[in-house]
Coordinates of C-alpha atoms and ligand atoms in Angstrom, one line a residue:
M1 CA 105.8 -40.8 132.6
A2 CA 108.6 -42.0 134.8
N3 CA 109.6 -38.4 135.3
F4 CA 106.1 -37.5 136.4
W5 CA 106.1 -40.2 139.0
L6 CA 109.5 -39.2 140.2
A7 CA 108.4 -35.6 140.4
L8 CA 105.3 -36.7 142.3
L9 CA 107.4 -38.8 144.7
V10 CA 109.8 -35.9 145.3
F11 CA 106.9 -33.5 145.9
S12 CA 105.1 -35.8 148.3
T13 CA 108.3 -36.5 150.2
M14 CA 108.8 -32.7 150.5
L15 CA 105.2 -32.3 151.6
R16 CA 105.6 -35.0 154.1
A17 CA 108.8 -33.4 155.4
I18 CA 107.0 -30.1 155.7
V19 CA 103.9 -31.5 157.4
V20 CA 105.8 -33.8 159.7
Q21 CA 108.6 -31.6 160.8
P22 CA 107.8 -27.9 161.3
Q23 CA 110.9 -25.9 161.5
E24 CA 112.6 -25.8 164.9
P25 CA 112.9 -22.3 166.3
T26 CA 116.3 -20.9 167.3
V27 CA 116.3 -18.9 170.6
N28 CA 118.8 -16.2 171.7
I29 CA 121.2 -16.6 174.6
T30 CA 120.7 -14.8 177.9
I31 CA 123.9 -14.2 179.8
L32 CA 123.1 -13.9 183.5
H33 CA 125.7 -11.3 184.5
S34 CA 124.1 -10.6 187.9
A35 CA 125.0 -14.2 189.0
T36 CA 128.7 -13.4 189.2
A37 CA 128.0 -11.3 192.4
E38 CA 126.9 -14.6 194.1
G39 CA 129.9 -16.4 192.7
A40 CA 127.5 -18.5 190.5
V41 CA 129.9 -18.9 187.6
C42 CA 131.0 -21.4 185.0
L43 CA 134.2 -23.4 185.4
D44 CA 136.3 -20.5 183.9
G45 CA 134.6 -17.8 186.0
S46 CA 132.3 -16.5 183.3
P47 CA 128.6 -15.9 184.1
P48 CA 126.1 -18.7 183.4
A49 CA 123.6 -18.7 180.6
Y50 CA 120.2 -19.9 179.4
H51 CA 117.8 -19.5 176.4
L52 CA 114.2 -18.5 177.1
D53 CA 111.3 -18.5 174.7
M54 CA 108.3 -16.8 176.4
G55 CA 105.0 -18.6 176.6
H56 CA 101.7 -17.3 175.3
G57 CA 98.0 -18.0 175.4
S58 CA 97.0 -20.8 177.8
G59 CA 100.8 -21.4 178.4
L60 CA 101.5 -18.1 180.0
R61 CA 101.7 -19.4 183.5
S62 CA 103.4 -22.7 182.7
W63 CA 107.2 -23.2 182.6
I64 CA 109.3 -26.0 181.2
I65 CA 113.0 -26.0 182.0
T66 CA 115.4 -28.3 180.2
I67 CA 119.0 -28.8 181.4
E68 CA 121.7 -29.3 178.8
G69 CA 123.8 -32.5 179.0
G70 CA 127.5 -33.1 178.3
G71 CA 129.1 -35.6 180.7
W72 CA 131.1 -34.5 183.8
C73 CA 134.7 -33.5 184.6
D74 CA 136.2 -35.6 187.3
K75 CA 139.8 -34.3 187.4
I76 CA 141.4 -30.8 187.4
S77 CA 142.9 -31.5 184.0
N78 CA 139.5 -32.5 182.5
C79 CA 137.8 -29.5 184.0
Y80 CA 140.5 -27.2 182.8
N81 CA 140.1 -28.6 179.3
R82 CA 136.4 -28.1 179.6
S83 CA 136.7 -24.5 180.7
N84 CA 138.2 -23.8 177.3
G85 CA 135.0 -24.8 175.5
R86 CA 131.3 -24.1 175.5
L87 CA 130.6 -26.7 178.3
G88 CA 132.7 -24.7 180.7
S89 CA 132.5 -21.1 179.6
S90 CA 129.7 -18.7 178.5
T91 CA 132.4 -16.7 176.7
K92 CA 133.0 -19.7 174.5
M93 CA 129.3 -20.2 174.0
Q94 CA 129.0 -16.7 172.6
L95 CA 131.7 -17.5 170.0
Q96 CA 129.2 -19.6 168.2
Q97 CA 127.6 -17.4 165.6
P98 CA 124.7 -16.7 166.1
P99 CA 124.8 -17.8 169.7
T100 CA 121.4 -19.3 169.6
Y101 CA 120.0 -22.8 170.6
T102 CA 117.7 -24.9 168.5
F103 CA 114.5 -25.8 170.3
G104 CA 113.3 -29.2 169.2
G105 CA 111.1 -31.9 170.7
I106 CA 110.0 -31.0 174.2
L107 CA 111.0 -27.4 173.6
H108 CA 109.4 -27.0 170.2
N109 CA 107.0 -24.1 169.7
D110 CA 104.7 -26.0 167.3
P111 CA 101.7 -28.0 168.6
K112 CA 102.2 -30.5 165.8
T113 CA 105.4 -31.8 167.3
N114 CA 104.9 -30.7 170.9
P115 CA 101.2 -30.9 171.6
D116 CA 101.2 -30.2 175.4
F117 CA 104.0 -27.7 176.0
Y118 CA 104.4 -25.7 172.8
N119 CA 103.1 -22.5 174.2
W120 CA 104.6 -22.7 177.7
N121 CA 107.6 -20.6 178.7
R122 CA 110.4 -22.8 177.5
V123 CA 113.9 -22.6 178.8
L124 CA 117.2 -24.4 178.0
V125 CA 119.7 -24.0 180.8
R126 CA 123.3 -24.2 179.5
Y127 CA 125.6 -26.7 181.2
C128 CA 129.0 -25.1 182.1
D129 CA 130.0 -26.6 185.5
G130 CA 130.8 -30.3 184.8
S131 CA 129.0 -31.6 187.9
S132 CA 125.3 -31.9 186.9
F133 CA 124.7 -28.6 188.9
T134 CA 125.8 -30.1 192.2
G135 CA 129.2 -28.4 192.9
D136 CA 130.0 -25.7 195.4
V137 CA 133.6 -25.0 196.4
E138 CA 134.2 -21.6 197.9
D139 CA 137.9 -21.5 197.0
V140 CA 139.0 -20.8 193.4
D141 CA 141.7 -23.2 192.4
P142 CA 144.9 -21.1 192.7
D143 CA 146.8 -22.7 189.8
T144 CA 144.1 -23.1 187.2
K145 CA 141.6 -20.4 188.3
L146 CA 138.8 -22.9 188.0
Y147 CA 135.5 -22.4 189.8
Y148 CA 133.4 -25.4 191.0
R149 CA 129.9 -23.8 191.4
G150 CA 127.3 -25.8 189.7
A151 CA 124.7 -25.7 192.6
R152 CA 125.1 -21.9 192.8
I153 CA 124.4 -21.7 189.0
F154 CA 121.2 -23.7 189.4
K155 CA 120.0 -21.5 192.2
A156 CA 120.9 -18.2 190.4
I157 CA 119.1 -19.2 187.2
M158 CA 116.0 -20.4 189.1
D159 CA 115.9 -17.1 191.1
D160 CA 116.2 -15.2 187.9
L161 CA 113.4 -17.2 186.2
S162 CA 111.3 -16.8 189.3
Q163 CA 111.5 -13.0 188.8
K164 CA 110.7 -13.4 185.2
G165 CA 107.3 -14.9 186.2
M166 CA 108.1 -18.5 187.3
R167 CA 107.2 -17.6 190.9
N168 CA 103.5 -17.4 189.7
A169 CA 103.6 -20.6 187.7
E170 CA 100.6 -23.0 187.8
N171 CA 102.5 -25.7 185.9
A172 CA 106.2 -26.5 185.8
I173 CA 108.5 -29.2 184.6
L174 CA 112.3 -29.7 185.1
S175 CA 113.7 -31.9 182.4
G176 CA 117.0 -32.8 180.7
T177 CA 118.9 -35.5 178.8
S178 CA 122.1 -37.4 179.8
A179 CA 124.1 -35.4 182.4
G180 CA 121.1 -33.1 182.2
G181 CA 118.8 -36.0 183.0
L182 CA 120.9 -36.7 186.0
S183 CA 120.8 -33.0 186.9
T184 CA 117.0 -33.3 186.7
I185 CA 117.0 -36.2 189.2
L186 CA 119.5 -34.6 191.6
N187 CA 117.9 -31.2 191.6
C188 CA 114.2 -32.1 191.3
D189 CA 113.2 -31.4 194.9
K190 CA 115.2 -28.2 194.9
F191 CA 113.4 -27.1 191.7
R192 CA 110.1 -27.7 193.6
S193 CA 111.1 -25.3 196.3
F194 CA 111.2 -22.4 193.8
L195 CA 107.5 -22.9 192.8
P196 CA 104.2 -22.0 194.5
E197 CA 102.8 -24.7 196.8
N198 CA 99.7 -25.2 194.7
A199 CA 101.6 -25.5 191.3
R200 CA 101.7 -28.8 189.5
V201 CA 105.4 -29.5 189.5
K202 CA 107.0 -32.6 188.1
C203 CA 110.4 -33.8 186.7
V204 CA 111.2 -35.6 183.5
A205 CA 114.7 -37.3 183.4
N206 CA 115.8 -38.6 180.0
A207 CA 118.8 -40.9 179.5
G208 CA 120.0 -39.9 183.0
F209 CA 119.5 -43.2 184.8
F210 CA 123.2 -44.2 185.0
I211 CA 123.4 -47.4 186.8
N212 CA 126.3 -48.4 189.1
A213 CA 127.5 -51.3 187.0
K214 CA 130.9 -52.9 186.6
T215 CA 133.1 -52.8 183.5
I216 CA 133.7 -55.9 181.3
S217 CA 136.8 -56.6 183.4
G218 CA 134.9 -56.3 186.7
T219 CA 136.2 -52.9 187.8
S220 CA 134.1 -50.1 189.2
Y221 CA 134.9 -47.4 186.6
I222 CA 131.7 -45.3 186.8
Q223 CA 131.5 -45.5 190.6
E224 CA 135.1 -44.3 190.9
M225 CA 134.4 -41.6 188.3
Y226 CA 131.4 -40.3 190.2
N227 CA 133.3 -40.4 193.4
R228 CA 136.0 -38.1 191.9
V229 CA 133.3 -35.8 190.5
V230 CA 131.6 -35.5 193.9
T231 CA 135.0 -34.9 195.7
L232 CA 136.4 -32.4 193.2
H233 CA 133.2 -30.3 193.0
G234 CA 132.3 -30.5 196.7
S235 CA 128.9 -31.9 195.7
T236 CA 128.0 -33.8 198.9
K237 CA 126.2 -30.9 200.6
N238 CA 124.0 -30.4 197.6
L239 CA 122.9 -34.0 197.2
P240 CA 119.7 -35.0 199.1
P241 CA 120.6 -35.2 202.8
S242 CA 118.3 -38.1 203.4
C243 CA 120.4 -40.1 200.9
T244 CA 123.9 -38.9 202.0
S245 CA 123.2 -39.7 205.6
A246 CA 122.1 -43.2 204.6
M247 CA 125.2 -44.2 202.6
E248 CA 128.6 -43.1 201.2
P249 CA 127.7 -39.7 199.8
S250 CA 129.1 -40.2 196.3
L251 CA 126.8 -43.2 195.9
C252 CA 124.0 -40.6 196.0
F253 CA 125.1 -39.5 192.5
F254 CA 123.5 -42.7 191.2
P255 CA 119.8 -42.4 190.4
Q256 CA 119.1 -45.9 191.8
N257 CA 120.2 -44.7 195.2
V258 CA 118.8 -41.2 195.2
V259 CA 115.4 -41.6 193.4
P260 CA 113.8 -43.3 196.4
Y261 CA 114.4 -40.0 198.4
V262 CA 113.0 -37.6 195.8
H263 CA 109.5 -36.5 196.7
T264 CA 108.5 -34.6 193.6
P265 CA 106.8 -36.8 191.0
M266 CA 109.2 -38.0 188.4
F267 CA 109.1 -39.6 184.9
I268 CA 112.1 -41.6 183.8
I269 CA 112.9 -42.2 180.1
N270 CA 115.8 -44.5 179.4
S271 CA 117.0 -47.4 177.4
A272 CA 118.0 -50.6 179.1
Y273 CA 120.8 -50.7 176.5
D274 CA 121.7 -47.0 176.7
S275 CA 124.6 -46.5 174.3
W276 CA 126.5 -44.1 176.5
Q277 CA 126.4 -46.6 179.3
I278 CA 127.6 -49.4 177.1
N279 CA 130.3 -47.1 175.6
S280 CA 131.5 -45.8 178.9
T281 CA 130.3 -47.7 182.0
L282 CA 130.5 -51.2 180.5
V283 CA 133.4 -50.9 178.0
P284 CA 135.3 -47.7 178.7
A285 CA 137.8 -46.9 175.9
Y286 CA 140.9 -47.8 178.1
L287 CA 139.7 -51.4 178.3
D288 CA 139.5 -51.7 174.6
P289 CA 142.9 -50.5 173.2
Q290 CA 142.5 -52.7 170.1
R291 CA 139.1 -51.0 169.5
A292 CA 137.5 -54.4 169.0
W293 CA 134.2 -52.9 170.2
D294 CA 133.9 -49.8 167.9
H295 CA 131.6 -51.4 165.3
C296 CA 129.5 -53.0 167.9
K297 CA 129.2 -49.7 169.9
A298 CA 128.1 -48.0 166.8
Q299 CA 125.6 -50.5 165.7
I300 CA 124.1 -53.6 167.5
S301 CA 123.7 -55.6 164.3
N302 CA 127.5 -55.4 164.0
C303 CA 128.3 -57.0 167.3
T304 CA 129.8 -60.4 167.6
L305 CA 127.9 -63.1 169.5
S306 CA 130.0 -62.7 172.6
Q307 CA 129.6 -59.0 172.6
R308 CA 125.8 -59.4 172.2
I309 CA 125.8 -61.7 175.3
I310 CA 127.7 -59.1 177.3
I311 CA 125.3 -56.3 176.2
Q312 CA 122.3 -58.5 176.9
A313 CA 123.6 -59.1 180.5
F314 CA 124.0 -55.3 180.9
G315 CA 120.3 -54.8 179.9
V316 CA 119.2 -57.4 182.3
E317 CA 121.2 -55.7 185.1
F318 CA 119.7 -52.4 184.1
L319 CA 116.2 -53.6 184.4
K320 CA 116.9 -55.4 187.6
T321 CA 118.4 -52.2 189.1
F322 CA 115.6 -50.0 187.7
M323 CA 112.8 -52.3 189.0
G324 CA 114.6 -52.6 192.3
V325 CA 114.1 -48.9 193.1
T326 CA 111.4 -48.5 195.8
P327 CA 108.1 -48.3 193.8
C328 CA 106.2 -45.1 193.9
Y329 CA 102.7 -44.4 192.7
T330 CA 103.5 -41.0 191.2
R331 CA 106.5 -42.2 189.2
G332 CA 106.1 -42.8 185.4
Y333 CA 108.5 -44.4 183.1
F334 CA 109.3 -45.2 179.4
I335 CA 112.0 -47.8 179.2
T336 CA 113.1 -48.8 175.7
S337 CA 115.3 -51.6 174.2
C338 CA 116.8 -49.2 171.7
H339 CA 120.6 -49.0 171.6
T340 CA 120.5 -45.2 171.8
H341 CA 121.1 -42.3 174.1
G342 CA 118.1 -40.4 172.9
R343 CA 117.3 -36.7 173.4
I344 CA 113.9 -35.4 174.3
M345 CA 114.9 -32.2 172.4
W346 CA 115.0 -34.2 169.2
T347 CA 111.7 -33.9 167.5
N348 CA 111.9 -37.4 165.9
Y349 CA 112.5 -38.9 169.3
W350 CA 109.8 -36.9 171.1
F351 CA 106.8 -36.8 168.9
N352 CA 106.7 -37.6 165.2
T353 CA 105.1 -40.1 162.9
I354 CA 108.4 -42.1 163.0
S355 CA 108.9 -41.8 166.7
L356 CA 109.3 -45.0 168.7
T357 CA 106.1 -46.0 170.5
I358 CA 105.3 -48.4 173.4
L359 CA 101.7 -49.5 173.8
D360 CA 100.9 -47.1 170.9
K361 CA 102.2 -44.1 172.8
T362 CA 105.1 -41.8 171.8
I363 CA 107.3 -40.5 174.6
A364 CA 105.5 -37.1 174.2
E365 CA 102.1 -38.7 174.7
A366 CA 103.2 -40.9 177.6
V367 CA 104.8 -37.9 179.4
G368 CA 101.8 -35.6 178.7
D369 CA 99.3 -38.2 179.9
W370 CA 101.3 -38.6 183.1
Y371 CA 101.9 -34.9 183.7
F372 CA 98.2 -34.0 183.4
D373 CA 96.9 -37.2 185.0
R374 CA 94.9 -37.9 181.9
V375 CA 95.3 -41.7 182.4
G376 CA 96.0 -43.8 185.4
F377 CA 98.6 -46.0 183.7
H378 CA 102.1 -44.5 183.2
Q379 CA 104.6 -47.3 183.2
H380 CA 105.8 -48.2 179.7
L381 CA 108.3 -51.0 179.2
D382 CA 109.4 -52.1 175.8
P383 CA 108.6 -55.9 175.7
Y384 CA 111.3 -56.5 173.1
P385 CA 113.8 -58.6 175.0
F386 CA 117.1 -57.7 173.3
A387 CA 119.1 -54.6 172.3
K388 CA 118.0 -53.3 168.9
D389 CA 119.1 -50.5 166.6
C390 CA 116.3 -47.9 166.4
Ligands
LIG401 C1 118.0 -12.3 168.8 O1 119.2 -11.6 168.6 C2 119.3 -11.0 167.3 C3 120.7 -10.5 167.1 O2 121.1 -9.8 168.3 C4 118.2 -9.9 167.1 O3 118.3 -9.3 165.9 C5 116.9 -10.6 167.4 O4 115.9 -9.6 167.3 C6 116.8 -11.3 168.7 N1 115.6 -12.0 168.8 C7 114.7 -12.0 169.8 C8 113.5 -12.8 169.7 O5 115.0 -11.2 170.8
LIG402 C1 140.5 -31.8 175.7 O1 139.4 -31.6 174.9 C2 139.5 -32.1 173.6 C3 138.3 -31.7 172.8 O2 137.6 -30.7 173.3 C4 139.8 -33.5 173.6 O3 140.0 -34.0 172.2 C5 141.0 -33.8 174.4 O4 141.2 -35.2 174.5 C6 140.8 -33.3 175.8 N1 142.0 -33.5 176.6 C7 142.0 -34.0 177.9 C8 143.2 -34.0 178.6 O5 140.9 -34.3 178.4
LIG403 C1 129.3 -45.0 171.3 O1 130.5 -45.3 170.6 C2 130.3 -45.5 169.2 C3 131.6 -46.0 168.6 O2 132.6 -45.2 169.0 C4 129.9 -44.1 168.6 O3 129.7 -44.2 167.2 C5 128.6 -43.6 169.3 O4 128.3 -42.3 168.9 C6 128.8 -43.6 170.8 N1 127.6 -43.3 171.5 C7 127.5 -42.5 172.6 C8 126.1 -42.1 173.0 O5 128.4 -42.1 173.2
LIG404 C1 128.4 -52.5 160.1 O1 128.8 -53.6 159.3 C2 128.6 -53.3 157.9 C3 128.9 -54.6 157.2 O2 130.1 -55.2 157.6 C4 129.6 -52.2 157.5 O3 129.4 -51.9 156.2 C5 129.2 -51.0 158.4 O4 130.1 -49.9 158.1 C6 129.2 -51.3 159.8 N1 128.7 -50.2 160.6 C7 129.3 -49.6 161.6 C8 128.6 -48.4 162.1 O5 130.3 -49.9 162.0

């Protein structure tokens, strides 16, 4: 009898897994060789790349572009290191066998896990410039042979997708997570310019709202890092001019400063206790040589009381910064209290029976309602007042 119940349990668990999680498709890589003629290349000089799954049915004239994340390189040595891996070279991307990308969450092709966008043309843009697609330095570094050309890559890929049908789009979304979420914010209005005037064009930035906060010892680590990125990659001319003319240009790498100048409607998904920001902005590794923060960084329930107080203060500062951004009627948001750095390409994060909800909405539902103007309300803020493991 026990065996029977066990078998039934195993079977129903399998069934649930099948019902809840349709298999995520893998999509072939496209190497954009023609981009090299315009000097639109990865750090190592190799051509840029993306993955495209064509739309069908009612999604034929709709496009969703997701930009890959992966931090930034702020020094020649870091960029050189990066040029030897898939985040700096399409040659290295192709070494992965097969060189495909798994399309989950917002890029999934199944309506059960991606109800609004599953049959759109879905694109994942590979990140290989280290500047969130803002860099453009004409000269190739003579010693390292590195290229800083992120902005050119963005343009070359958008031009190519336009030719593949995006120029006739009726609907379009630019999205991304982490450094890709920041790319989304920084390139949102540019993306708009590639699309027809009457198209519905919006941007969805996930885990890309990096705030300009100080470290636990009061230093400006993230601000200095962004300043080095902008300088090394020559990014200033590719940041919104209305922002760079109003303040020190590298400050326009921070969403809090640049979002007020973005005209295209934007949806921002973030955690007030974003784990990347706690790991790197608040407590960068060099400030914790004894690694007293490791267990706390991995899991909130393992933090000491004093660590929790510091993290709590960060969350309060995040919310203050976020809410301080000039309000805008078309902006939507979904701000959680989860100690995560979640990915909209993760099905369990985007739309699943176990996905986090705020006001009974998953992220996918909140974004879909906002994108299609199905409801008037689009500002979701987790009322839970502390950082939590989710
Ligand atoms: C992806 O690439 C593989 C190997 O080159 C090929 O067999 C397959 O047909 C390709 N799939 C699509 C959808 O083009
Ligand atoms: C270079 O990259 C490797 C992993 O890709 C990393 O472990 C190492 O610390 C990096 N070195 C520098 C100088 O950034
Ligand atoms: C933050 O650091 C912890 C501990 O090193 C690690 O387990 C976790 O993956 C890191 N998270 C992010 C988003 O960097
Ligand atoms: C959290 O603490 C528990 C109990 O001390 C420990 O077993 C676990 O490994 C810790 N988790 C992390 C991620 O550090």
